[in-house]
Amino acid sequence: MIRFENNGLTRVGGWCFYLALLGLMALALPREFFIPGGAHFILLIGSIGLWRYSVGLMHFARGMYFLHVSFPLARRQARLLGDAATPSHVYLMVTSFRIDSRTTAQVYDSIICEAMRSEWPTTVVASVVELSDEMLMRSLWRKRKPSQRVSLKVVRIPGTGKRDGLAYGFRAISRDLPDDNAIVAVIDGDTVLNPGVVARTAPYFKLMPTVGALTTNEFCEVQGSYLMSEWHKLRFAQRHVAMCSMALSRRVLTLTGRMSVFRASVVTQPEFIADVEYDNLRHWRLGQFRFLTGDDKSSWFSVMRLGYDTFYVPDASINTVEHPPDPRFLRSARQLMFRWYGNNLRQNSRATKLGPSRLGWFTCYVLWDQRISMWTTILGPTAAIIAAIKYSGVVLIMYLLWIGLTRLALTLLLTASGHRIGPAFPIILYFNQIFGSLVKIYVFFRLDRQSWTRQKTKFNADTASFQQRFNRWSSRVMTFAAGSIFLVVAVAIV
């Protein structure tokens, strides 16, 4: 697919068009407008909006404090450790399956180069399914000619999913009997390592003995349209701020499979390997089912349950090569959101059971807020549409102008993250909030349904069984009931 180059002139033109659109909406508003009996409507909607914006601003403030105050202090302390922070051994484990050869070659080459760049004993562990990937790795290995300090292990696995690939790789590492000072970097097959990423992450395990795993900053190269590219870049900018906020409490909520680093003593524990390979959830209505995707959520939950903290290193970055599952933006966004939010909600339903004593009150609040926000986010547009029908279409214009201004402000705040922003960000930001909330609501009542866009992994249920028929119809009934209650509340507010 031809990639749309987002040059400076295009960005300037896009911003001008967006600001002009806001100006036209402002000019379309009457000088005076009154909603009969609408004071309570404005008060309630304003209160909910104030609460939602306060949550976002709290994350932003925490994230900026971590990025500019807390983390620089930790980085200085880590540097002062010097050789005392040296890991005894570094494992770079990559899992690869059904990724195009060009991307795979980039990934493998960056891993080999990073292993050679490191001054520590390093083992590259390649967990692969296809013979072609093994041949490619060995070819690049012969080309680069690493020193004897760097070794290679190739683990061939059946094509039964990423979870099995991770488990086989972890067991291969455990057979080396690594000591407590060894670390394992788990890398996805579409992740290109930036130089020095291992050196930037390793010292924090010595500095923070309670940290069992940490994750890294992400940038992306999208093999798709301009809109899809901007959509991913916005997601990574928001991710960066959220990660910084949660890292302040050492409670990062996901250990991304793209590139996370673990203590070797964690990933070699049988309990951890079992959690990643056979993770499952027992739901009061849907029964018990295995997790097919979401290995990053399983690893996070296992690390937290084992009593470790999680951390984020914002100056250690990677580049991911994104391959949208569909050339059409809406279909691609829906498929990806279905997977992401499904993984998120499946983790949420059990993570809260760890309680404040393990997670802390702030983390528990964030987890509970994830369940509430999918409803409060769509309350605003729903109430605005009802008010426009009940009173005047001017209400809808006022609401759209408010959305345009607030999303512009939120987009400008993202400049502090260090990620580039674009003129499509305000619109995509609102799209994510509304469309994403609808997907979350749909998934929330169907946690047993899973899919992986690249490997086409799906939950193949026996539709003839009573349990599956019950799950399917009860999910529809509960979705309809929840939606009906929501609409009644929205009408009552207006």
CSV table of C-alpha atoms in Angstrom, one decimal:
chain,number,residue,atom,x,y,z
A,1,MET,CA,0.0,0.0,0.0
A,2,ILE,CA,1.2,3.5,-0.8
A,3,ARG,CA,2.0,5.4,2.4
A,4,PHE,CA,0.9,9.0,2.7
A,5,GLU,CA,3.8,11.3,3.5
A,6,ASN,CA,2.7,13.8,6.2
A,7,ASN,CA,5.0,16.7,5.3
A,8,GLY,CA,5.1,20.1,7.0
A,9,LEU,CA,2.9,21.8,4.4
A,10,THR,CA,0.2,19.2,4.8
A,11,ARG,CA,0.2,19.6,8.6
A,12,VAL,CA,-0.1,23.4,8.4
A,13,GLY,CA,-3.0,23.1,5.9
A,14,GLY,CA,-4.7,20.5,8.2
A,15,TRP,CA,-4.4,22.7,11.2
A,16,CYS,CA,-5.8,25.7,9.3
A,17,PHE,CA,-8.7,23.7,8.1
A,18,TYR,CA,-9.5,22.5,11.6
A,19,LEU,CA,-9.4,26.0,13.1
A,20,ALA,CA,-11.5,27.3,10.2
A,21,LEU,CA,-14.1,24.7,10.9
A,22,LEU,CA,-14.2,25.7,14.6
A,23,GLY,CA,-14.6,29.3,13.5
A,24,LEU,CA,-17.6,28.5,11.3
A,25,MET,CA,-19.3,26.7,14.1
A,26,ALA,CA,-18.8,29.6,16.4
A,27,LEU,CA,-20.2,32.0,13.8
A,28,ALA,CA,-23.3,29.7,13.3
A,29,LEU,CA,-24.3,30.1,16.9
A,30,PRO,CA,-26.9,32.8,17.8
A,31,ARG,CA,-25.8,35.6,20.1
A,32,GLU,CA,-28.4,34.6,22.7
A,33,PHE,CA,-29.8,31.2,23.2
A,34,PHE,CA,-31.8,29.7,26.1
A,35,ILE,CA,-32.8,26.1,26.9
A,36,PRO,CA,-36.2,26.1,28.7
A,37,GLY,CA,-35.8,24.3,32.0
A,38,GLY,CA,-32.3,23.1,30.9
A,39,ALA,CA,-30.3,24.3,33.9
A,40,HIS,CA,-30.3,20.9,35.5
A,41,PHE,CA,-29.2,19.3,32.2
A,42,ILE,CA,-26.2,21.7,32.0
A,43,LEU,CA,-25.4,21.2,35.6
A,44,LEU,CA,-25.4,17.4,35.4
A,45,ILE,CA,-23.5,17.2,32.1
A,46,GLY,CA,-21.1,19.8,33.3
A,47,SER,CA,-20.4,17.9,36.5
A,48,ILE,CA,-19.8,14.6,34.7
A,49,GLY,CA,-17.5,16.4,32.2
A,50,LEU,CA,-15.6,18.1,35.0
A,51,TRP,CA,-15.1,14.7,36.6
A,52,ARG,CA,-13.9,13.1,33.4
A,53,TYR,CA,-11.5,16.0,32.6
A,54,SER,CA,-10.2,16.0,36.1
A,55,VAL,CA,-9.2,12.3,35.7
A,56,GLY,CA,-7.4,13.1,32.5
A,57,LEU,CA,-5.6,16.1,34.0
A,58,MET,CA,-4.6,14.1,37.0
A,59,HIS,CA,-3.0,11.5,34.8
A,60,PHE,CA,-1.3,14.2,32.8
A,61,ALA,CA,0.0,16.0,35.9
A,62,ARG,CA,1.3,12.7,37.4
A,63,GLY,CA,2.8,11.8,34.0
A,64,MET,CA,4.7,15.1,33.6
A,65,TYR,CA,5.9,14.9,37.2
A,66,PHE,CA,7.3,11.4,36.6
A,67,LEU,CA,8.8,12.4,33.2
A,68,HIS,CA,10.5,15.6,34.3
A,69,VAL,CA,11.2,15.1,38.1
A,70,SER,CA,10.8,11.5,39.4
A,71,PHE,CA,12.4,9.6,36.5
A,72,PRO,CA,15.4,11.9,36.0
A,73,LEU,CA,16.2,11.5,39.7
A,74,ALA,CA,16.0,7.7,39.3
A,75,ARG,CA,18.1,7.8,36.2
A,76,ARG,CA,20.8,9.7,38.0
A,77,GLN,CA,20.8,7.2,40.9
A,78,ALA,CA,21.0,4.3,38.4
A,79,ARG,CA,24.0,5.9,36.7
A,80,LEU,CA,25.7,6.3,40.1
A,81,LEU,CA,25.5,2.6,40.6
A,82,GLY,CA,28.0,2.0,37.8
A,83,ASP,CA,29.3,-1.5,37.5
A,84,ALA,CA,27.2,-2.6,40.5
A,85,ALA,CA,24.1,-2.5,38.2
A,86,THR,CA,25.6,-4.8,35.6
A,87,PRO,CA,23.4,-7.8,34.9
A,88,SER,CA,25.1,-11.2,35.0
A,89,HIS,CA,23.5,-12.2,31.7
A,90,VAL,CA,21.1,-10.7,29.2
A,91,TYR,CA,18.6,-12.8,27.2
A,92,LEU,CA,17.0,-11.2,24.2
A,93,MET,CA,14.0,-13.4,23.4
A,94,VAL,CA,12.0,-12.8,20.2
A,95,THR,CA,8.9,-14.6,19.0
A,96,SER,CA,8.0,-14.4,15.4
A,97,PHE,CA,5.1,-15.9,13.3
A,98,ARG,CA,3.5,-14.9,10.0
A,99,ILE,CA,5.3,-11.6,9.7
A,100,ASP,CA,6.6,-10.5,6.4
A,101,SER,CA,10.3,-11.3,5.7
A,102,ARG,CA,11.3,-7.6,5.3
A,103,THR,CA,10.0,-6.7,8.8
A,104,THR,CA,11.4,-9.9,10.3
A,105,ALA,CA,14.9,-9.2,8.9
A,106,GLN,CA,14.8,-5.7,10.3
A,107,VAL,CA,13.8,-7.0,13.7
A,108,TYR,CA,16.4,-9.8,13.8
A,109,ASP,CA,19.1,-7.5,12.7
A,110,SER,CA,18.3,-4.9,15.3
A,111,ILE,CA,18.4,-7.6,18.0
A,112,ILE,CA,21.7,-9.1,16.9
A,113,CYS,CA,23.2,-5.6,16.7
A,114,GLU,CA,21.9,-4.8,20.2
A,115,ALA,CA,23.4,-8.0,21.5
A,116,MET,CA,26.8,-7.1,20.0
A,117,ARG,CA,26.5,-3.5,21.3
A,118,SER,CA,26.0,-4.7,24.9
A,119,GLU,CA,29.1,-5.3,26.9
A,120,TRP,CA,27.5,-8.1,28.9
A,121,PRO,CA,27.2,-11.8,28.2
A,122,THR,CA,24.1,-12.1,26.0
A,123,THR,CA,22.0,-14.9,24.5
A,124,VAL,CA,19.6,-14.3,21.7
A,125,VAL,CA,16.7,-16.7,21.9
A,126,ALA,CA,14.6,-17.0,18.7
A,127,SER,CA,11.2,-18.7,19.2
A,128,VAL,CA,10.1,-19.5,15.7
A,129,VAL,CA,7.5,-21.6,13.9
A,130,GLU,CA,8.7,-21.6,10.3
A,131,LEU,CA,12.0,-22.9,8.9
A,132,SER,CA,12.3,-19.7,6.8
A,133,ASP,CA,12.5,-17.6,10.0
A,134,GLU,CA,15.2,-19.8,11.4
A,135,MET,CA,17.2,-19.7,8.2
A,136,LEU,CA,16.9,-15.9,8.1
A,137,MET,CA,18.1,-15.6,11.7
A,138,ARG,CA,21.1,-17.8,11.1
A,139,SER,CA,21.9,-16.0,7.8
A,140,LEU,CA,22.0,-12.6,9.6
A,141,TRP,CA,24.0,-14.2,12.4
A,142,ARG,CA,26.7,-15.3,10.0
A,143,LYS,CA,26.7,-11.9,8.3
A,144,ARG,CA,27.1,-10.0,11.6
A,145,LYS,CA,29.6,-12.4,13.1
A,146,PRO,CA,29.0,-11.7,16.8
A,147,SER,CA,31.8,-12.4,19.3
A,148,GLN,CA,31.9,-15.5,21.6
A,149,ARG,CA,30.3,-13.3,24.3
A,150,VAL,CA,27.1,-13.5,22.3
A,151,SER,CA,25.3,-16.8,21.6
A,152,LEU,CA,22.2,-17.9,19.7
A,153,LYS,CA,19.4,-20.4,20.7
A,154,VAL,CA,16.7,-21.2,18.2
A,155,VAL,CA,13.6,-22.8,19.6
A,156,ARG,CA,11.3,-24.4,17.0
A,157,ILE,CA,7.6,-24.5,18.1
A,158,PRO,CA,4.3,-25.6,16.5
A,159,GLY,CA,2.2,-22.8,15.1
A,160,THR,CA,-0.3,-22.9,18.0
A,161,GLY,CA,0.0,-19.2,19.0
A,162,LYS,CA,2.2,-16.7,20.7
A,163,ARG,CA,1.6,-17.9,24.2
A,164,ASP,CA,3.1,-21.3,23.4
A,165,GLY,CA,6.1,-19.5,21.7
A,166,LEU,CA,6.7,-17.5,24.9
A,167,ALA,CA,6.4,-20.5,27.1
A,168,TYR,CA,8.9,-22.6,25.0
A,169,GLY,CA,11.3,-19.7,25.1
A,170,PHE,CA,11.0,-19.2,28.8
A,171,ARG,CA,11.7,-22.9,29.4
A,172,ALA,CA,14.7,-22.8,27.1
A,173,ILE,CA,16.1,-19.9,29.3
A,174,SER,CA,15.3,-21.7,32.5
A,175,ARG,CA,17.5,-24.6,31.4
A,176,ASP,CA,20.5,-22.3,31.6
A,177,LEU,CA,19.7,-21.8,35.4
A,178,PRO,CA,20.2,-18.0,35.3
A,179,ASP,CA,21.0,-16.3,38.6
A,180,ASP,CA,19.1,-13.5,40.3
A,181,ASN,CA,21.0,-10.8,38.4
A,182,ALA,CA,20.1,-12.0,34.9
A,183,ILE,CA,17.5,-10.2,32.8
A,184,VAL,CA,15.2,-11.2,29.9
A,185,ALA,CA,14.0,-8.8,27.2
A,186,VAL,CA,10.8,-10.2,25.6
A,187,ILE,CA,10.5,-8.8,22.1
A,188,ASP,CA,7.7,-9.1,19.5
A,189,GLY,CA,8.4,-10.1,15.9
A,190,ASP,CA,7.5,-6.7,14.6
A,191,THR,CA,9.6,-4.6,17.0
A,192,VAL,CA,12.9,-2.9,15.9
A,193,LEU,CA,15.2,-2.1,18.9
A,194,ASN,CA,16.7,1.3,19.1
A,195,PRO,CA,20.4,1.3,20.0
A,196,GLY,CA,21.1,1.2,23.7
A,197,VAL,CA,17.7,0.1,24.8
A,198,VAL,CA,19.1,-2.7,26.9
A,199,ALA,CA,21.7,-0.5,28.6
A,200,ARG,CA,19.0,2.0,29.4
A,201,THR,CA,16.7,-0.5,31.1
A,202,ALA,CA,19.0,-2.9,32.9
A,203,PRO,CA,20.2,-0.7,35.8
A,204,TYR,CA,16.7,-0.2,37.3
A,205,PHE,CA,16.5,-3.8,38.4
A,206,LYS,CA,19.4,-3.2,40.7
A,207,LEU,CA,18.2,0.2,41.8
A,208,MET,CA,14.6,-1.0,42.5
A,209,PRO,CA,14.8,-4.5,44.0
A,210,THR,CA,11.0,-4.8,44.2
A,211,VAL,CA,10.6,-4.3,40.4
A,212,GLY,CA,10.0,-7.5,38.6
A,213,ALA,CA,9.5,-6.2,35.1
A,214,LEU,CA,9.5,-2.9,33.2
A,215,THR,CA,8.4,-1.7,29.8
A,216,THR,CA,9.5,0.8,27.2
A,217,ASN,CA,8.5,3.8,25.1
A,218,GLU,CA,7.1,3.0,21.6
A,219,PHE,CA,7.1,4.8,18.3
A,220,CYS,CA,5.6,3.3,15.2
A,221,GLU,CA,5.9,3.0,11.4
A,222,VAL,CA,2.5,2.2,9.9
A,223,GLN,CA,2.2,0.3,6.7
A,224,GLY,CA,-1.1,1.9,5.8
A,225,SER,CA,-3.1,5.1,5.1
A,226,TYR,CA,-2.5,8.5,6.5
A,227,LEU,CA,-5.5,8.2,8.8
A,228,MET,CA,-4.4,4.8,10.1
A,229,SER,CA,-0.9,6.2,10.7
A,230,GLU,CA,-2.1,9.1,12.7
A,231,TRP,CA,-4.5,6.9,14.6
A,232,HIS,CA,-1.6,4.7,15.8
A,233,LYS,CA,0.7,7.7,16.6
A,234,LEU,CA,-2.1,9.2,18.8
A,235,ARG,CA,-2.4,5.9,20.6
A,236,PHE,CA,1.3,5.8,21.4
A,237,ALA,CA,1.4,9.4,22.6
A,238,GLN,CA,-1.6,8.7,24.9
A,239,ARG,CA,0.1,5.5,26.0
A,240,HIS,CA,3.3,7.3,26.9
A,241,VAL,CA,1.5,9.8,29.3
A,242,ALA,CA,-0.6,7.0,30.9
A,243,MET,CA,2.5,4.8,31.4
A,244,CYS,CA,4.4,7.7,33.0
A,245,SER,CA,1.4,8.3,35.3
A,246,MET,CA,1.2,4.7,36.5
A,247,ALA,CA,5.0,4.4,36.8
A,248,LEU,CA,4.9,7.0,39.5
A,249,SER,CA,3.2,4.4,41.7
A,250,ARG,CA,5.3,1.6,40.1
A,251,ARG,CA,2.0,0.0,38.9
A,252,VAL,CA,2.3,0.1,35.1
A,253,LEU,CA,-0.9,-1.7,34.0
A,254,THR,CA,0.5,-3.7,31.1
A,255,LEU,CA,3.9,-5.2,30.2
A,256,THR,CA,3.6,-4.7,26.5
A,257,GLY,CA,4.6,-7.7,24.4
A,258,ARG,CA,6.4,-5.4,22.0
A,259,MET,CA,9.3,-4.9,24.3
A,260,SER,CA,9.4,-5.6,28.1
A,261,VAL,CA,12.2,-6.6,30.3
A,262,PHE,CA,11.9,-9.1,33.2
A,263,ARG,CA,14.1,-10.4,35.9
A,264,ALA,CA,15.2,-13.9,34.8
A,265,SER,CA,14.1,-15.2,38.2
A,266,VAL,CA,10.6,-14.2,37.4
A,267,VAL,CA,10.2,-15.7,33.9
A,268,THR,CA,11.8,-19.0,34.9
A,269,GLN,CA,9.2,-19.6,37.7
A,270,PRO,CA,6.8,-22.4,36.8
A,271,GLU,CA,3.9,-20.3,38.0
A,272,PHE,CA,4.8,-17.5,35.7
A,273,ILE,CA,5.2,-19.7,32.7
A,274,ALA,CA,1.9,-21.4,33.4
A,275,ASP,CA,0.2,-18.1,33.7
A,276,VAL,CA,1.4,-17.0,30.3
A,277,GLU,CA,0.7,-20.3,28.6
A,278,TYR,CA,-2.5,-21.4,30.2
A,279,ASP,CA,-4.1,-18.2,31.5
A,280,ASN,CA,-7.9,-18.4,31.9
A,281,LEU,CA,-10.8,-16.7,33.5
A,282,ARG,CA,-13.8,-18.0,35.4
A,283,HIS,CA,-16.8,-15.8,34.7
A,284,TRP,CA,-20.0,-16.0,36.7
A,285,ARG,CA,-22.1,-16.1,33.5
A,286,LEU,CA,-19.8,-17.2,30.7
A,287,GLY,CA,-18.1,-20.0,32.5
A,288,GLN,CA,-14.4,-20.8,32.3
A,289,PHE,CA,-12.4,-20.0,29.2
A,290,ARG,CA,-8.7,-19.7,28.2
A,291,PHE,CA,-7.1,-16.5,27.1
A,292,LEU,CA,-6.0,-16.8,23.5
A,293,THR,CA,-4.5,-13.2,23.2
A,294,GLY,CA,-3.4,-10.7,25.7
A,295,ASP,CA,-0.1,-12.3,26.9
A,296,ASP,CA,1.1,-8.9,28.0
A,297,LYS,CA,-1.9,-8.7,30.4
A,298,SER,CA,-1.2,-12.2,31.7
A,299,SER,CA,2.4,-11.5,32.3
A,300,TRP,CA,1.5,-8.3,34.2
A,301,PHE,CA,-1.1,-10.0,36.4
A,302,SER,CA,1.4,-12.8,37.1
A,303,VAL,CA,4.1,-10.4,38.1
A,304,MET,CA,1.8,-8.5,40.4
A,305,ARG,CA,0.4,-11.7,42.0
A,306,LEU,CA,4.0,-12.9,42.6
A,307,GLY,CA,4.5,-9.7,44.7
A,308,TYR,CA,6.7,-7.6,42.3
A,309,ASP,CA,6.3,-4.0,41.1
A,310,THR,CA,6.3,-2.8,37.5
A,311,PHE,CA,8.0,0.2,36.0
A,312,TYR,CA,8.4,2.3,32.8
A,313,VAL,CA,11.6,3.7,31.2
A,314,PRO,CA,10.5,6.6,28.9
A,315,ASP,CA,14.0,7.2,27.4
A,316,ALA,CA,14.3,3.5,26.3
A,317,SER,CA,12.4,3.3,23.0
A,318,ILE,CA,11.6,0.9,20.3
A,319,ASN,CA,10.0,1.2,16.8
A,320,THR,CA,7.2,-1.1,15.9
A,321,VAL,CA,6.1,-1.9,12.3
A,322,GLU,CA,2.3,-1.8,12.3
A,323,HIS,CA,0.4,-3.8,9.7
A,324,PRO,CA,-3.3,-2.9,9.8
A,325,PRO,CA,-5.5,-6.0,9.5
A,326,ASP,CA,-7.7,-4.3,6.9
A,327,PRO,CA,-7.2,-1.6,4.3
A,328,ARG,CA,-10.4,0.1,5.4
A,329,PHE,CA,-9.9,2.3,8.5
A,330,LEU,CA,-13.2,1.5,10.3
A,331,ARG,CA,-12.9,-2.2,9.9
A,332,SER,CA,-9.3,-2.2,10.9
A,333,ALA,CA,-10.0,0.0,14.0
A,334,ARG,CA,-12.9,-2.2,15.0
A,335,GLN,CA,-10.8,-5.4,14.8
A,336,LEU,CA,-7.9,-3.9,16.7
A,337,MET,CA,-10.1,-2.3,19.4
A,338,PHE,CA,-12.0,-5.6,19.8
A,339,ARG,CA,-8.7,-7.3,20.7
A,340,TRP,CA,-7.2,-4.5,22.8
A,341,TYR,CA,-10.2,-3.8,24.9
A,342,GLY,CA,-11.1,-7.4,25.2
A,343,ASN,CA,-7.7,-8.1,26.7
A,344,ASN,CA,-8.0,-5.0,28.9
A,345,LEU,CA,-11.4,-5.9,30.3
A,346,ARG,CA,-10.6,-9.6,30.9
A,347,GLN,CA,-7.6,-8.4,33.0
A,348,ASN,CA,-9.7,-5.8,34.7
A,349,SER,CA,-12.3,-8.2,35.9
A,350,ARG,CA,-9.8,-10.1,38.0
A,351,ALA,CA,-7.1,-7.5,38.7
A,352,THR,CA,-9.4,-5.5,41.0
A,353,LYS,CA,-9.6,-8.6,43.2
A,354,LEU,CA,-6.0,-8.2,44.2
A,355,GLY,CA,-7.2,-5.3,46.3
A,356,PRO,CA,-5.8,-2.0,47.5
A,357,SER,CA,-3.3,-3.7,49.8
A,358,ARG,CA,-1.5,-5.1,46.7
A,359,LEU,CA,-2.3,-2.5,44.0
A,360,GLY,CA,-2.7,0.7,46.0
A,361,TRP,CA,-5.8,2.9,46.1
A,362,PHE,CA,-4.9,4.9,43.0
A,363,THR,CA,-4.4,1.8,40.8
A,364,CYS,CA,-7.7,0.3,42.0
A,365,TYR,CA,-9.4,3.6,41.2
A,366,VAL,CA,-8.0,3.5,37.7
A,367,LEU,CA,-9.1,0.0,37.1
A,368,TRP,CA,-12.7,0.7,38.3
A,369,ASP,CA,-12.7,3.9,36.2
A,370,GLN,CA,-12.0,1.8,33.1
A,371,ARG,CA,-15.4,0.1,33.6
A,372,ILE,CA,-17.2,3.4,34.3
A,373,SER,CA,-15.7,5.5,31.5
A,374,MET,CA,-17.2,3.5,28.6
A,375,TRP,CA,-20.6,4.7,29.8
A,376,THR,CA,-19.8,8.3,30.9
A,377,THR,CA,-17.9,9.0,27.6
A,378,ILE,CA,-21.0,8.4,25.4
A,379,LEU,CA,-23.4,10.2,27.8
A,380,GLY,CA,-22.4,13.6,26.5
A,381,PRO,CA,-23.1,13.0,22.8
A,382,THR,CA,-26.3,11.0,23.6
A,383,ALA,CA,-27.6,13.8,25.8
A,384,ALA,CA,-26.7,16.4,23.2
A,385,ILE,CA,-28.6,14.6,20.5
A,386,ILE,CA,-31.7,14.2,22.7
A,387,ALA,CA,-31.5,17.9,23.7
A,388,ALA,CA,-31.2,18.9,20.0
A,389,ILE,CA,-34.4,16.9,19.2
A,390,LYS,CA,-36.2,18.3,22.3
A,391,TYR,CA,-35.1,21.9,22.2
A,392,SER,CA,-33.1,23.0,19.1
A,393,GLY,CA,-30.4,22.0,16.7
A,394,VAL,CA,-28.3,24.8,18.1
A,395,VAL,CA,-27.5,22.6,21.1
A,396,LEU,CA,-25.8,20.1,18.8
A,397,ILE,CA,-23.7,22.9,17.3
A,398,MET,CA,-22.7,24.1,20.7
A,399,TYR,CA,-21.7,20.6,21.7
A,400,LEU,CA,-19.6,20.0,18.6
A,401,LEU,CA,-17.9,23.4,19.1
A,402,TRP,CA,-17.1,22.4,22.7
A,403,ILE,CA,-15.8,19.0,21.6
A,404,GLY,CA,-13.6,20.7,19.0
A,405,LEU,CA,-12.1,23.1,21.4
A,406,THR,CA,-11.5,20.7,24.3
A,407,ARG,CA,-10.0,18.0,22.0
A,408,LEU,CA,-7.7,20.6,20.5
A,409,ALA,CA,-6.6,21.5,24.0
A,410,LEU,CA,-6.0,17.8,24.9
A,411,THR,CA,-4.1,17.4,21.7
A,412,LEU,CA,-1.8,20.3,22.5
A,413,LEU,CA,-1.1,18.8,25.9
A,414,LEU,CA,0.2,15.7,24.1
A,415,THR,CA,3.1,17.8,22.8
A,416,ALA,CA,4.6,17.4,26.3
A,417,SER,CA,4.9,13.7,25.7
A,418,GLY,CA,7.6,14.1,23.1
A,419,HIS,CA,5.5,12.4,20.4
A,420,ARG,CA,4.6,14.4,17.3
A,421,ILE,CA,1.0,15.6,17.0
A,422,GLY,CA,-1.0,16.1,13.8
A,423,PRO,CA,-4.1,18.0,12.7
A,424,ALA,CA,-6.1,14.9,12.6
A,425,PHE,CA,-5.5,14.1,16.3
A,426,PRO,CA,-8.5,16.1,17.8
A,427,ILE,CA,-10.9,14.3,15.5
A,428,ILE,CA,-9.3,10.9,16.0
A,429,LEU,CA,-9.2,11.5,19.7
A,430,TYR,CA,-13.0,12.0,19.8
A,431,PHE,CA,-13.5,9.1,17.5
A,432,ASN,CA,-11.5,6.8,19.8
A,433,GLN,CA,-13.5,7.9,22.8
A,434,ILE,CA,-17.0,7.4,21.2
A,435,PHE,CA,-16.3,4.4,18.9
A,436,GLY,CA,-14.0,2.9,21.5
A,437,SER,CA,-16.7,3.1,24.2
A,438,LEU,CA,-19.2,1.4,22.0
A,439,VAL,CA,-16.7,-1.4,21.3
A,440,LYS,CA,-15.9,-1.7,25.0
A,441,ILE,CA,-19.6,-2.0,25.9
A,442,TYR,CA,-20.0,-4.7,23.2
A,443,VAL,CA,-16.9,-6.6,24.4
A,444,PHE,CA,-17.7,-6.2,28.1
A,445,PHE,CA,-20.7,-8.6,27.8
A,446,ARG,CA,-18.7,-11.0,25.5
A,447,LEU,CA,-15.4,-11.5,27.3
A,448,ASP,CA,-15.2,-15.1,26.0
A,449,ARG,CA,-15.0,-13.9,22.4
A,450,GLN,CA,-11.4,-13.4,21.3
A,451,SER,CA,-9.5,-12.9,18.1
A,452,TRP,CA,-5.9,-12.1,17.0
A,453,THR,CA,-5.7,-10.1,13.8
A,454,ARG,CA,-2.4,-11.4,12.5
A,455,GLN,CA,-2.6,-15.0,13.3
A,456,LYS,CA,-6.4,-15.2,12.9
A,457,THR,CA,-6.6,-16.9,16.2
A,458,LYS,CA,-10.2,-17.2,17.4
A,459,PHE,CA,-12.2,-18.8,20.1
A,460,ASN,CA,-13.8,-21.7,18.3
A,461,ALA,CA,-16.9,-22.5,20.4
A,462,ASP,CA,-19.1,-25.5,19.9
A,463,THR,CA,-22.3,-23.6,18.9
A,464,ALA,CA,-24.4,-26.7,19.6
A,465,SER,CA,-23.5,-26.8,23.3
A,466,PHE,CA,-26.0,-25.4,25.8
A,467,GLN,CA,-23.2,-23.3,27.5
A,468,GLN,CA,-22.4,-21.5,24.2
A,469,ARG,CA,-26.0,-20.9,23.2
A,470,PHE,CA,-26.6,-19.5,26.7
A,471,ASN,CA,-23.5,-17.3,26.5
A,472,ARG,CA,-24.6,-15.9,23.1
A,473,TRP,CA,-28.2,-15.1,24.0
A,474,SER,CA,-27.5,-13.9,27.5
A,475,SER,CA,-24.9,-11.5,26.1
A,476,ARG,CA,-27.4,-10.1,23.8
A,477,VAL,CA,-30.0,-9.7,26.5
A,478,MET,CA,-27.6,-8.0,28.9
A,479,THR,CA,-26.3,-5.7,26.2
A,480,PHE,CA,-29.9,-4.7,25.3
A,481,ALA,CA,-30.9,-4.2,29.0
A,482,ALA,CA,-27.8,-2.1,29.8
A,483,GLY,CA,-28.3,0.0,26.7
A,484,SER,CA,-32.0,0.6,27.6
A,485,ILE,CA,-31.2,1.6,31.1
A,486,PHE,CA,-28.5,4.0,29.8
A,487,LEU,CA,-31.0,5.6,27.4
A,488,VAL,CA,-33.6,6.0,30.1
A,489,VAL,CA,-31.0,7.8,32.3
A,490,ALA,CA,-30.0,10.0,29.4
A,491,VAL,CA,-33.6,11.0,28.7
A,492,ALA,CA,-34.2,11.7,32.3
A,493,ILE,CA,-31.2,14.0,32.5
A,494,VAL,CA,-32.3,16.0,29.5
